[in-house]
Coordinates of C-alpha atoms and ligand atoms in Angstrom, one line a residue:
M1 CA -25.2 -47.2 -2.5
S2 CA -27.3 -46.7 0.6
R3 CA -27.3 -43.7 2.8
R4 CA -25.8 -45.7 5.6
L5 CA -22.8 -46.9 3.7
L6 CA -21.7 -43.5 2.5
P7 CA -20.5 -42.1 5.8
L8 CA -18.6 -45.3 6.5
L9 CA -16.9 -45.0 3.1
L10 CA -16.0 -41.4 3.7
L11 CA -14.5 -42.3 7.1
L12 CA -12.4 -45.0 5.5
L13 CA -11.2 -42.6 2.9
A14 CA -10.4 -40.1 5.6
A15 CA -8.4 -42.8 7.5
L16 CA -6.2 -43.3 4.4
V17 CA -5.3 -39.6 4.2
P18 CA -2.4 -39.7 6.7
W19 CA -0.8 -42.6 4.7
L20 CA -0.9 -40.8 1.4
G21 CA 2.5 -39.3 1.9
L22 CA 1.2 -35.8 1.4
S23 CA 3.6 -32.9 1.9
T24 CA 3.1 -30.9 5.1
Y25 CA 1.8 -28.1 3.1
T26 CA -0.9 -30.2 1.4
Q27 CA -1.8 -31.8 4.7
R28 CA -2.4 -28.3 6.1
L29 CA -4.6 -27.5 3.3
V30 CA -6.6 -30.7 3.9
N31 CA -6.9 -29.6 7.6
L32 CA -8.0 -26.1 6.6
G33 CA -10.6 -27.8 4.3
L34 CA -12.0 -29.5 7.4
V35 CA -12.2 -26.2 9.3
F36 CA -14.0 -24.7 6.3
S37 CA -16.2 -27.7 6.2
L38 CA -17.5 -26.9 9.7
L39 CA -18.0 -23.3 8.7
A40 CA -19.9 -24.3 5.5
I41 CA -22.0 -26.8 7.4
S42 CA -22.8 -24.1 9.9
L43 CA -23.8 -21.6 7.2
N44 CA -25.8 -24.2 5.4
L45 CA -27.8 -24.9 8.5
L46 CA -29.0 -21.4 8.3
L47 CA -29.2 -20.8 4.6
G48 CA -30.0 -24.2 3.3
Y49 CA -32.3 -25.6 6.0
A50 CA -34.0 -22.5 7.4
G51 CA -33.7 -20.2 4.4
Q52 CA -32.1 -17.4 6.5
I53 CA -29.1 -15.6 5.1
S54 CA -26.0 -14.6 7.1
L55 CA -23.2 -12.4 5.7
G56 CA -21.6 -12.2 9.1
H57 CA -20.3 -15.7 9.6
A58 CA -16.7 -14.6 9.7
G59 CA -17.6 -12.6 12.7
F60 CA -18.9 -15.7 14.5
F61 CA -15.8 -17.6 13.3
G62 CA -13.6 -14.9 14.8
I63 CA -15.4 -14.7 18.1
G64 CA -14.9 -18.4 18.6
A65 CA -11.2 -18.2 17.6
Y66 CA -10.5 -15.3 19.9
T67 CA -12.4 -16.9 22.8
A68 CA -10.4 -20.1 22.5
A69 CA -7.1 -18.3 21.9
L70 CA -7.4 -16.0 24.9
L71 CA -8.3 -18.9 27.1
A72 CA -5.5 -21.2 26.1
E73 CA -2.7 -18.7 25.2
G74 CA 0.6 -20.0 26.5
G75 CA -1.1 -22.7 28.4
S76 CA -1.8 -26.4 28.1
G77 CA -3.2 -28.0 25.1
L78 CA -5.9 -29.6 27.3
L79 CA -7.5 -26.2 27.4
F80 CA -8.6 -26.9 23.8
W81 CA -11.7 -28.8 25.1
P82 CA -13.1 -26.2 27.4
G83 CA -12.1 -23.6 24.9
L84 CA -14.1 -25.4 22.2
L85 CA -17.2 -25.5 24.4
L86 CA -16.7 -21.9 25.6
A87 CA -16.3 -20.7 22.0
G88 CA -19.5 -22.4 21.0
L89 CA -21.3 -21.0 24.0
V90 CA -20.1 -17.4 23.6
T91 CA -20.7 -17.4 19.9
G92 CA -24.1 -19.0 20.4
L93 CA -25.0 -16.1 22.7
A94 CA -23.7 -13.6 20.1
G95 CA -26.0 -15.4 17.7
L96 CA -28.9 -14.9 20.1
A97 CA -28.0 -11.2 20.4
I98 CA -27.9 -10.8 16.6
G99 CA -30.9 -13.1 16.0
L100 CA -33.3 -11.4 18.4
P101 CA -33.4 -8.0 16.7
T102 CA -33.2 -9.5 13.2
L103 CA -36.1 -11.9 13.8
R104 CA -38.5 -9.9 11.8
L105 CA -36.0 -9.3 9.0
R106 CA -36.0 -11.4 5.9
G107 CA -34.0 -11.5 2.7
H108 CA -31.8 -8.6 1.9
Y109 CA -32.6 -6.8 5.2
L110 CA -31.2 -9.8 7.1
A111 CA -28.3 -9.9 4.8
L112 CA -27.5 -6.2 5.5
A113 CA -27.9 -6.6 9.2
T114 CA -25.6 -9.6 9.4
L115 CA -23.1 -7.9 7.0
G116 CA -23.0 -5.0 9.4
F117 CA -22.4 -7.3 12.3
G118 CA -19.5 -9.0 10.5
E119 CA -17.9 -5.6 9.8
I120 CA -18.3 -4.5 13.4
M121 CA -16.6 -7.6 14.6
R122 CA -13.8 -7.2 12.2
L123 CA -13.2 -3.6 13.4
L124 CA -13.4 -4.9 17.0
F125 CA -10.7 -7.5 16.3
F126 CA -8.5 -4.8 14.8
N127 CA -9.1 -2.1 17.3
W128 CA -9.8 -3.6 20.7
R129 CA -6.0 -3.9 21.3
E130 CA -6.2 -4.5 25.1
V131 CA -7.9 -7.8 24.3
T132 CA -7.1 -8.9 20.8
R133 CA -3.6 -7.3 20.4
G134 CA -4.9 -5.7 17.2
M135 CA -2.7 -6.3 14.1
D136 CA -0.1 -8.2 16.2
G137 CA -2.6 -11.0 16.7
I138 CA -2.3 -13.7 19.4
S139 CA 0.4 -16.3 19.2
G140 CA 1.5 -19.2 21.4
I141 CA -1.9 -21.0 21.2
P142 CA -1.1 -24.6 22.2
A143 CA -1.9 -27.5 19.9
P144 CA -4.9 -29.4 21.1
A145 CA -4.1 -32.3 23.5
L146 CA -5.5 -35.2 25.4
P147 CA -3.8 -36.3 28.6
G148 CA -0.4 -37.7 27.5
F149 CA -1.1 -37.0 23.8
A150 CA -0.7 -33.8 21.8
F151 CA -2.3 -33.2 18.3
D152 CA 0.9 -31.5 17.3
T153 CA 1.5 -32.8 13.8
E154 CA -0.6 -32.2 10.7
A155 CA -1.6 -35.9 10.6
R156 CA -2.8 -35.8 14.2
L157 CA -4.6 -32.6 13.7
F158 CA -6.3 -34.2 10.7
G159 CA -7.5 -37.1 12.8
L160 CA -9.0 -34.7 15.4
A161 CA -10.6 -32.4 12.8
A162 CA -12.0 -35.3 10.7
V163 CA -13.6 -36.9 13.8
L164 CA -15.2 -33.5 14.7
V165 CA -16.5 -33.0 11.1
A166 CA -17.8 -36.6 11.0
L167 CA -19.6 -36.0 14.4
V168 CA -21.2 -32.8 13.2
L169 CA -22.2 -34.4 9.9
L170 CA -23.9 -37.2 11.8
L171 CA -25.8 -34.7 14.0
V172 CA -26.8 -32.6 11.0
R173 CA -28.1 -35.7 9.3
R174 CA -30.2 -36.6 12.3
L175 CA -31.5 -33.1 12.5
D176 CA -32.3 -33.2 8.7
G177 CA -34.4 -36.3 9.1
S178 CA -36.2 -35.2 12.2
K179 CA -39.2 -33.0 12.9
Y180 CA -36.8 -30.1 13.5
G181 CA -35.4 -30.5 10.0
R182 CA -38.9 -30.5 8.6
W183 CA -40.0 -27.5 10.6
L184 CA -37.0 -25.5 9.4
A185 CA -37.7 -26.5 5.8
A186 CA -41.4 -25.4 6.4
I187 CA -40.2 -22.0 7.6
R188 CA -38.0 -21.7 4.5
D189 CA -40.8 -22.7 2.1
A190 CA -43.8 -21.0 3.6
E191 CA -43.3 -19.2 6.9
L192 CA -47.0 -18.2 7.4
A193 CA -48.2 -21.8 6.8
A194 CA -45.6 -23.2 9.1
G195 CA -47.0 -21.0 11.9
T196 CA -50.5 -22.2 11.2
C197 CA -49.3 -25.8 11.4
G198 CA -48.2 -25.2 15.0
V199 CA -44.6 -24.5 14.3
N200 CA -43.2 -21.9 16.7
V201 CA -41.5 -19.9 14.0
P202 CA -39.5 -17.3 16.0
R203 CA -38.2 -19.9 18.5
L204 CA -37.0 -22.1 15.7
K205 CA -35.4 -19.3 13.8
L206 CA -33.6 -18.1 16.9
G207 CA -32.5 -21.7 17.7
V208 CA -31.1 -22.3 14.3
F209 CA -29.3 -18.9 14.3
M210 CA -27.7 -19.7 17.6
G211 CA -26.8 -23.2 16.6
S212 CA -25.3 -22.0 13.4
A213 CA -23.3 -19.3 15.2
A214 CA -22.1 -21.8 17.9
L215 CA -20.9 -24.2 15.2
A216 CA -19.0 -21.4 13.4
G217 CA -17.5 -20.4 16.8
A218 CA -16.4 -24.0 17.4
A219 CA -14.8 -24.0 14.0
G220 CA -12.9 -20.8 15.1
A221 CA -11.6 -22.5 18.2
L222 CA -10.4 -25.5 16.1
Y223 CA -8.8 -23.1 13.7
A224 CA -7.0 -21.1 16.4
H225 CA -5.5 -24.3 18.0
M226 CA -4.6 -25.7 14.6
M227 CA -2.7 -22.5 13.4
T228 CA -1.4 -21.6 16.9
F229 CA -1.6 -18.0 15.8
I230 CA -4.5 -15.8 14.8
S231 CA -4.8 -12.2 13.6
P232 CA -7.8 -10.1 12.5
D233 CA -7.3 -10.4 8.8
T234 CA -8.5 -14.0 8.8
F235 CA -12.0 -12.9 10.0
G236 CA -13.1 -10.4 7.3
F237 CA -15.9 -10.6 4.8
E238 CA -13.7 -12.5 2.3
V239 CA -14.0 -15.6 4.5
T240 CA -17.8 -15.2 4.7
A241 CA -17.9 -14.9 0.9
Q242 CA -15.7 -17.9 0.5
V243 CA -17.9 -20.0 2.8
L244 CA -21.0 -18.9 1.0
S245 CA -19.5 -20.1 -2.3
M246 CA -18.6 -23.4 -0.7
V247 CA -22.2 -24.0 0.3
V248 CA -23.5 -23.0 -3.1
V249 CA -21.0 -25.1 -5.1
G250 CA -21.2 -28.1 -2.8
G251 CA -25.0 -28.2 -2.6
I252 CA -27.2 -25.9 -0.5
G253 CA -29.5 -27.7 1.8
T254 CA -27.8 -31.0 1.5
V255 CA -26.0 -32.7 4.4
A256 CA -22.6 -33.6 2.7
G257 CA -22.6 -30.8 0.0
P258 CA -20.9 -28.2 2.2
V259 CA -17.9 -30.5 2.9
L260 CA -17.5 -31.2 -0.8
G261 CA -17.7 -27.5 -1.5
A262 CA -15.2 -26.7 1.3
F263 CA -12.6 -29.0 -0.1
L264 CA -13.1 -28.1 -3.7
L265 CA -12.7 -24.4 -3.0
T266 CA -9.8 -24.9 -0.6
F267 CA -7.9 -26.8 -3.3
L268 CA -9.1 -25.1 -6.4
P269 CA -6.8 -22.0 -6.0
E270 CA -3.9 -24.4 -5.7
W271 CA -4.8 -26.4 -8.8
L272 CA -5.4 -23.2 -10.7
R273 CA -2.2 -21.6 -9.6
V274 CA -0.7 -22.0 -13.1
S275 CA -3.3 -19.6 -14.4
N276 CA -3.3 -17.3 -11.4
A277 CA -4.1 -14.3 -13.4
Y278 CA -7.3 -15.8 -14.6
Y279 CA -8.2 -17.4 -11.3
Q280 CA -10.8 -14.8 -10.3
L281 CA -12.3 -15.0 -13.7
I282 CA -12.6 -18.8 -13.7
Y283 CA -13.8 -18.8 -10.2
G284 CA -16.5 -16.2 -10.8
A285 CA -17.7 -17.8 -14.1
G286 CA -17.7 -21.2 -12.5
L287 CA -19.8 -20.0 -9.6
A288 CA -22.3 -18.3 -11.9
L289 CA -22.6 -21.4 -14.1
M290 CA -23.1 -23.5 -11.0
I291 CA -26.0 -21.4 -9.7
V292 CA -27.7 -21.5 -13.1
F293 CA -27.1 -25.1 -14.1
L294 CA -26.7 -26.9 -10.8
P295 CA -28.9 -25.2 -8.2
A296 CA -28.6 -28.2 -5.9
G297 CA -24.8 -28.1 -6.1
L298 CA -22.3 -30.8 -6.9
W299 CA -23.6 -33.0 -4.1
G300 CA -27.1 -32.6 -5.4
L301 CA -25.8 -34.0 -8.7
V302 CA -24.1 -37.0 -7.0
R303 CA -27.2 -37.6 -4.9
S304 CA -29.6 -37.7 -7.8
K305 CA -27.3 -40.3 -9.5
L306 CA -27.3 -42.4 -6.3
R307 CA -31.1 -42.2 -6.0
R308 CA -31.6 -43.3 -9.5
A309 CA -29.3 -46.3 -9.0
A310 CA -31.3 -47.4 -6.0
P311 CA -35.1 -47.1 -6.5
A312 CA -37.1 -46.7 -3.3
L313 CA -39.0 -49.8 -2.2
L314 CA -42.7 -49.7 -2.5
V315 CA -44.2 -49.5 0.9
E316 CA -47.6 -51.0 1.7
P317 CA -49.9 -48.5 3.5
P318 CA -50.3 -49.2 7.2
P319 CA -53.7 -50.4 8.3
L320 CA -56.1 -47.5 8.7
A321 CA -56.4 -47.1 12.4
G322 CA -58.9 -44.2 12.3
L323 CA -58.6 -41.0 14.2
P324 CA -59.7 -41.2 17.8
A325 CA -63.4 -40.5 18.2
E326 CA -62.9 -38.0 21.0
I327 CA -61.1 -35.5 18.7
G328 CA -64.0 -33.1 18.7
A329 CA -64.9 -33.9 22.3
A330 CA -66.8 -30.7 22.8
P331 CA -70.4 -31.4 23.5
A332 CA -72.5 -31.1 20.4
D333 CA -74.6 -27.9 20.0
S334 CA -72.2 -25.8 22.1
A335 CA -70.4 -22.9 20.5
L336 CA -66.9 -24.0 19.4
L337 CA -66.0 -20.7 17.7
D338 CA -67.6 -17.6 18.8
A339 CA -67.0 -14.2 17.1
R340 CA -68.5 -11.1 18.6
G341 CA -68.5 -7.8 16.7
V342 CA -65.3 -8.8 14.8
T343 CA -63.9 -5.9 12.8
R344 CA -60.8 -5.6 10.7
R345 CA -59.7 -2.5 8.9
F346 CA -57.0 -2.1 6.2
G347 CA -56.4 1.6 6.1
G348 CA -59.7 3.1 5.1
L349 CA -61.2 -0.3 4.0
V350 CA -63.3 -2.2 6.5
A351 CA -62.8 -5.8 5.4
V352 CA -64.8 -7.3 8.2
D353 CA -67.4 -5.1 9.9
G354 CA -68.9 -6.0 13.3
L355 CA -69.4 -9.6 12.5
D356 CA -71.1 -12.0 14.9
L357 CA -70.6 -15.6 14.0
T358 CA -71.1 -18.7 16.1
V359 CA -69.9 -22.1 14.9
Q360 CA -71.6 -25.0 16.7
A361 CA -69.5 -27.9 17.7
G362 CA -70.0 -30.8 15.4
S363 CA -71.5 -28.8 12.5
I364 CA -70.5 -27.9 9.0
H365 CA -70.9 -24.1 8.9
A366 CA -70.5 -22.4 5.6
L367 CA -69.4 -18.8 5.2
I368 CA -70.3 -17.5 1.8
G369 CA -70.4 -14.1 0.0
P370 CA -69.1 -12.4 -3.1
N371 CA -65.3 -11.9 -3.7
G372 CA -63.9 -9.4 -1.3
S373 CA -66.6 -9.7 1.2
G374 CA -64.2 -10.6 4.0
K375 CA -64.3 -14.4 4.2
S376 CA -60.6 -15.1 4.0
T377 CA -60.0 -12.1 6.3
F378 CA -62.1 -13.7 8.9
I379 CA -60.2 -17.0 8.7
N380 CA -56.9 -15.0 8.9
L381 CA -58.2 -13.3 12.0
A382 CA -59.4 -16.6 13.7
S383 CA -56.1 -18.3 12.9
G384 CA -54.0 -15.4 14.3
L385 CA -52.4 -14.2 11.1
Y386 CA -54.2 -10.9 11.3
G387 CA -54.8 -8.8 14.4
L388 CA -58.4 -7.7 15.3
S389 CA -59.3 -4.1 14.9
G390 CA -62.3 -4.6 17.1
G391 CA -64.5 -7.2 18.7
S392 CA -63.4 -10.6 20.0
I393 CA -63.1 -14.2 18.8
S394 CA -63.1 -17.1 21.3
F395 CA -62.3 -20.7 20.5
A396 CA -63.5 -23.5 22.9
G397 CA -64.2 -20.8 25.4
R398 CA -60.7 -19.1 25.3
P399 CA -60.0 -15.8 23.5
V400 CA -58.0 -16.1 20.3
G401 CA -57.3 -12.4 20.0
G402 CA -53.6 -11.6 20.4
A403 CA -52.5 -15.3 20.4
R404 CA -49.8 -16.3 18.0
P405 CA -50.8 -18.6 15.0
W406 CA -48.9 -21.7 16.3
A407 CA -50.5 -21.4 19.7
I408 CA -54.0 -21.2 18.1
A409 CA -53.1 -24.2 15.9
Q410 CA -51.9 -26.2 18.8
A411 CA -55.1 -25.4 20.6
G412 CA -57.0 -27.3 17.9
L413 CA -57.9 -24.7 15.2
A414 CA -56.5 -25.7 11.8
R415 CA -57.0 -24.2 8.4
S416 CA -56.2 -24.4 4.7
F417 CA -55.4 -21.5 2.4
Q418 CA -57.3 -20.1 -0.5
N419 CA -54.0 -19.5 -2.3
L420 CA -52.2 -22.7 -1.5
R421 CA -49.3 -22.4 0.9
L422 CA -47.6 -25.7 0.9
F423 CA -44.0 -26.5 1.7
G424 CA -43.1 -26.7 -2.0
S425 CA -39.8 -28.5 -1.9
L426 CA -41.0 -31.2 0.6
T427 CA -42.8 -34.4 -0.3
V428 CA -46.5 -34.9 0.5
E429 CA -45.6 -37.0 3.5
Q430 CA -43.2 -34.4 4.8
N431 CA -45.7 -31.6 4.4
V432 CA -48.3 -33.6 6.4
L433 CA -45.6 -34.6 9.0
V434 CA -44.9 -30.9 9.7
A435 CA -48.3 -30.6 11.3
C436 CA -48.3 -33.8 13.2
R437 CA -47.7 -33.7 17.0
A438 CA -47.0 -36.7 19.2
A439 CA -48.3 -37.2 22.7
H440 CA -44.8 -37.5 24.1
P441 CA -42.5 -35.1 22.1
A442 CA -38.8 -35.7 22.3
G443 CA -36.5 -32.6 22.8
L444 CA -33.6 -31.6 20.5
V445 CA -31.0 -33.5 22.5
R446 CA -32.9 -36.8 22.3
V447 CA -33.5 -36.3 18.6
L448 CA -29.8 -35.7 18.1
L449 CA -28.9 -38.8 20.1
A450 CA -31.6 -40.8 18.3
S451 CA -32.9 -42.0 21.6
A452 CA -35.7 -44.5 22.0
T453 CA -38.1 -41.7 22.8
A454 CA -37.2 -39.8 19.7
R455 CA -37.5 -42.9 17.5
A456 CA -40.9 -43.8 19.1
E457 CA -42.1 -40.2 18.5
E458 CA -41.0 -40.3 14.8
A459 CA -42.9 -43.6 14.3
A460 CA -46.0 -42.1 16.0
L461 CA -45.8 -39.0 13.8
R462 CA -45.5 -41.2 10.6
A463 CA -48.5 -43.2 11.6
A464 CA -50.5 -40.0 12.2
A465 CA -49.4 -38.6 8.9
A466 CA -50.4 -41.9 7.1
E467 CA -53.8 -41.6 8.6
A468 CA -54.3 -38.0 7.5
M469 CA -53.0 -38.8 4.0
Q470 CA -55.4 -41.7 3.6
A471 CA -58.4 -39.7 4.8
L472 CA -57.8 -37.3 1.9
G473 CA -56.8 -39.9 -0.6
V474 CA -53.2 -38.6 -1.0
W475 CA -51.4 -41.6 0.4
P476 CA -50.3 -42.9 -3.0
L477 CA -48.7 -39.5 -3.6
R478 CA -46.7 -39.5 -0.3
D479 CA -43.3 -39.5 -1.9
R480 CA -44.0 -36.8 -4.5
V481 CA -42.6 -33.4 -4.1
V482 CA -45.7 -31.2 -3.7
K483 CA -44.8 -28.5 -6.1
T484 CA -44.8 -31.1 -8.9
L485 CA -48.4 -32.0 -8.2
P486 CA -51.5 -30.6 -10.0
H487 CA -53.5 -28.0 -8.3
E488 CA -56.4 -30.1 -7.1
Q489 CA -54.1 -32.7 -5.5
Q490 CA -52.2 -29.9 -3.8
R491 CA -55.5 -28.8 -2.3
M492 CA -56.0 -32.2 -0.9
V493 CA -52.5 -32.2 0.6
E494 CA -53.3 -29.0 2.3
I495 CA -56.4 -30.3 3.9
A496 CA -54.5 -33.5 4.9
R497 CA -51.9 -31.3 6.5
A498 CA -54.5 -29.4 8.4
L499 CA -56.2 -32.6 9.4
A500 CA -52.8 -34.0 10.7
M501 CA -53.1 -31.4 13.5
R502 CA -56.0 -33.4 14.8
P503 CA -58.0 -30.2 15.0
R504 CA -61.3 -29.6 16.6
L505 CA -62.2 -26.9 14.1
L506 CA -61.0 -27.1 10.5
M507 CA -61.4 -23.9 8.5
L508 CA -61.3 -24.6 4.7
D509 CA -60.9 -21.6 2.4
E510 CA -62.4 -22.5 -1.0
P511 CA -61.3 -26.1 -1.0
A512 CA -63.2 -26.9 -4.2
A513 CA -61.7 -24.1 -6.3
G514 CA -60.6 -25.4 -9.7
M515 CA -62.2 -28.9 -9.2
N516 CA -64.3 -30.7 -11.7
P517 CA -67.7 -32.0 -10.6
S518 CA -66.4 -35.5 -9.8
E519 CA -63.6 -34.2 -7.8
A520 CA -66.0 -31.9 -5.9
D521 CA -68.2 -34.9 -5.2
Q522 CA -65.3 -36.7 -3.7
L523 CA -64.6 -33.7 -1.6
V524 CA -68.1 -33.7 -0.3
T525 CA -67.8 -37.3 0.8
R526 CA -64.5 -36.6 2.5
I527 CA -65.7 -33.4 4.3
R528 CA -68.7 -35.4 5.6
A529 CA -66.4 -38.1 6.8
L530 CA -64.3 -35.6 8.7
R531 CA -67.5 -34.2 10.3
D532 CA -68.6 -37.7 11.3
R533 CA -65.3 -38.1 13.1
G534 CA -66.3 -35.2 15.3
I535 CA -64.4 -32.4 13.5
T536 CA -66.3 -29.1 13.3
I537 CA -65.9 -27.4 9.9
L538 CA -66.0 -23.8 8.8
L539 CA -66.3 -23.9 5.0
V540 CA -65.7 -20.9 2.8
E541 CA -66.8 -21.9 -0.7
H542 CA -68.1 -20.4 -4.0
N543 CA -69.4 -23.7 -5.3
M544 CA -73.1 -23.2 -4.2
P545 CA -74.4 -26.7 -5.0
L546 CA -71.6 -28.1 -2.8
V547 CA -72.3 -25.7 0.0
M548 CA -76.0 -26.5 -0.1
R549 CA -75.3 -30.2 0.1
L550 CA -72.8 -30.0 2.9
A551 CA -73.7 -27.1 5.2
D552 CA -75.8 -27.4 8.4
R553 CA -75.8 -23.7 8.6
I554 CA -74.8 -20.8 6.3
T555 CA -73.7 -17.3 7.0
V556 CA -73.8 -14.8 4.1
L557 CA -71.4 -11.9 4.1
N558 CA -71.4 -8.8 1.9
F559 CA -68.9 -6.0 2.3
G560 CA -67.7 -7.5 5.5
R561 CA -71.2 -7.5 7.1
K562 CA -73.5 -10.4 7.8
V563 CA -76.6 -10.1 5.5
A564 CA -78.2 -13.4 6.3
E565 CA -77.8 -16.6 8.3
G566 CA -79.8 -19.8 8.5
T567 CA -80.2 -23.3 7.2
P568 CA -79.6 -24.0 3.4
A569 CA -83.3 -24.0 2.9
E570 CA -83.7 -20.6 4.6
I571 CA -80.8 -19.1 2.7
R572 CA -82.1 -20.4 -0.6
S573 CA -85.4 -18.6 -0.1
N574 CA -84.0 -15.4 1.6
P575 CA -84.9 -12.5 -0.7
A576 CA -82.0 -10.4 0.4
V577 CA -79.5 -13.1 -0.4
I578 CA -81.1 -13.8 -3.7
E579 CA -80.9 -10.2 -4.7
A580 CA -77.5 -9.4 -3.3
Y581 CA -75.6 -12.5 -4.1
L582 CA -77.0 -15.6 -5.6
G583 CA -79.1 -14.3 -8.5
R584 CA -82.3 -16.1 -9.6
R585 CA -80.7 -18.2 -12.4
H586 CA -78.0 -19.4 -10.1
L587 CA -80.6 -20.3 -7.5
K588 CA -82.7 -22.4 -9.8
Q589 CA -79.6 -24.4 -10.9
M590 CA -78.7 -24.8 -7.3
T591 CA -82.0 -26.1 -6.2
A592 CA -82.1 -28.5 -9.1
D593 CA -78.6 -29.8 -8.2
A594 CA -79.5 -30.2 -4.6
A595 CA -82.6 -32.1 -5.6
A596 CA -80.6 -34.4 -7.9
A597 CA -78.1 -35.1 -5.2
G598 CA -80.8 -35.9 -2.7
Ligands
ADP601 P1 -63.0 -12.8 0.3 O1 -62.1 -13.9 0.9 O2 -64.3 -12.8 0.9 O3 -63.0 -12.9 -1.2 P2 -61.0 -11.1 1.6 O4 -61.3 -11.4 3.0 O5 -59.9 -11.7 0.9 O6 -62.3 -11.4 0.7 O7 -60.9 -9.6 1.4 C1 -61.8 -8.6 1.9 C2 -61.3 -7.2 1.6 O8 -60.2 -6.9 2.4 C3 -60.9 -7.1 0.1 O9 -61.3 -5.8 -0.3 C4 -59.4 -7.2 0.2 O10 -58.8 -6.4 -0.8 C5 -59.1 -6.6 1.5 N1 -57.9 -7.2 2.1 C6 -57.7 -8.5 2.5 N2 -56.5 -8.7 3.0 C7 -55.9 -7.5 2.9 C8 -54.6 -7.0 3.3 N3 -53.6 -7.9 3.9 N4 -54.3 -5.7 3.1 C9 -55.1 -4.9 2.5 N5 -56.4 -5.2 2.2 C10 -56.8 -6.5 2.4
MG602 MG1 -61.1 -15.3 0.0

């Protein structure tokens, strides 16, 4: 079954529900299942897509419910619509307020902060009597209405809620398949690397936090109008815990999973009522088993069956268009990267010590030195991951110091990591796509509406990704999930990802590590090809024969200081380098290799 048919089938099923002759009580449960679906989708946006936890979702749910209730109390059902929007807006702003201070928090700290927020909101709903009426709650909330039509039966409410859920699912699926979905997944899998691929991490995190909160708020508005009465005890931590279970059971990070989970856990207590005494036990054991044996949830299971039934078509690679020649348009023999007196301390340790380094545009510049001599630290400084303790680095004439990693990356400075930092759960193509940028980017609204601009952008991004993958020979692997690939191939994917940024300067941190000689040969060819396209390369590498064959110029570091600099021939014969670093035996081997390689 194709991805396109599934939503249609679900909608058809939904259209049958009012004709099933369900009791009013069961109908209500179905409708509650839809409200919980919205909540679960909202939490999944945060947890599944962006890898951020929230234990305060009941708080957002409550803010939305109270906002809508206070607006429409005793009034017309038409107020549902502005109430829905207002609830989303107010809750989105609450999300912003919570998101900003928690931006730097991860994992259990974020969990604690949001848990605290949820508790504060619950206390507020109870105690701010002037507004919320405390325990008495708010009654007389009208059923939602359109001019001349009220959604005042369970069946009608079902129609309204089902359409809302379908709409949200459609939007989430668009988001999932878009650059935004990939960027969120990149943040989830490897936040640092996402930044160096040009992804504005804090902006996206805040955005998804606000979006998730706004959706939970909208669910609250729907809930208030559906029940026509709300009181504080609906918005406690139990609800957050319930929604969390729904996401986990249904399938974290999947589009439809949360809906499945929401319905299952809304009805499960009913089905298990016979054994009420054991419900908690069965529920808890079920959840634990689920997490252990089905980490992708029920929907993950269904999806894997569907995928197996319909094998993907083999796609021919697009013709290799070649990257534009003007990529490294800086005039040759001008300084592209210029470091002056660069210093970085870690406590008492001086990892980089007053380093002057100039990388000429169009060259391959090698940075070598023993382990711990500060090579990776320099790359981290230049790519904005570390702050400078002293000195300055300028790239293409502009200072890099103090700039955020994504800004540096977007300015044309890309890198790979010594310890691979790929987006492990994404495919090769998706990894590379994260770093692609189109000339005419489409905004979120266009992406969600699947406008012509957005589709054109996606096509352009895919073409750019195909090019980068072909340049590094990973095109045949494009549909493989990267964490399943061997190490050397993952390295190539990382370089392809960096190349996809169409950088002017590419910094490679030990790209040949763990490669056999024939793989290293291939790497030499590929790096040369990149340079011939006009990309300047800063190469950190321990494989000396490879360095000697490739580099136009070599800088040697020891204990964070520059001990020598020159052409490969000069470095080979530099006595200080030989003594401090290379060793005579190594040098002989190296010279022989270089002679053999011509
Ligand atoms: P290289 O890449 O040349 O092998 P590094 O730049 O990784 O060396 O490290 C240089 C020195 O700085 C090492 O002594 C290392 O332990 C130290 N160092 C690097 N990063 C950090 C960090 N984040 N915190 C503390 N010390 C660090
Ligand atoms: Mg290193």
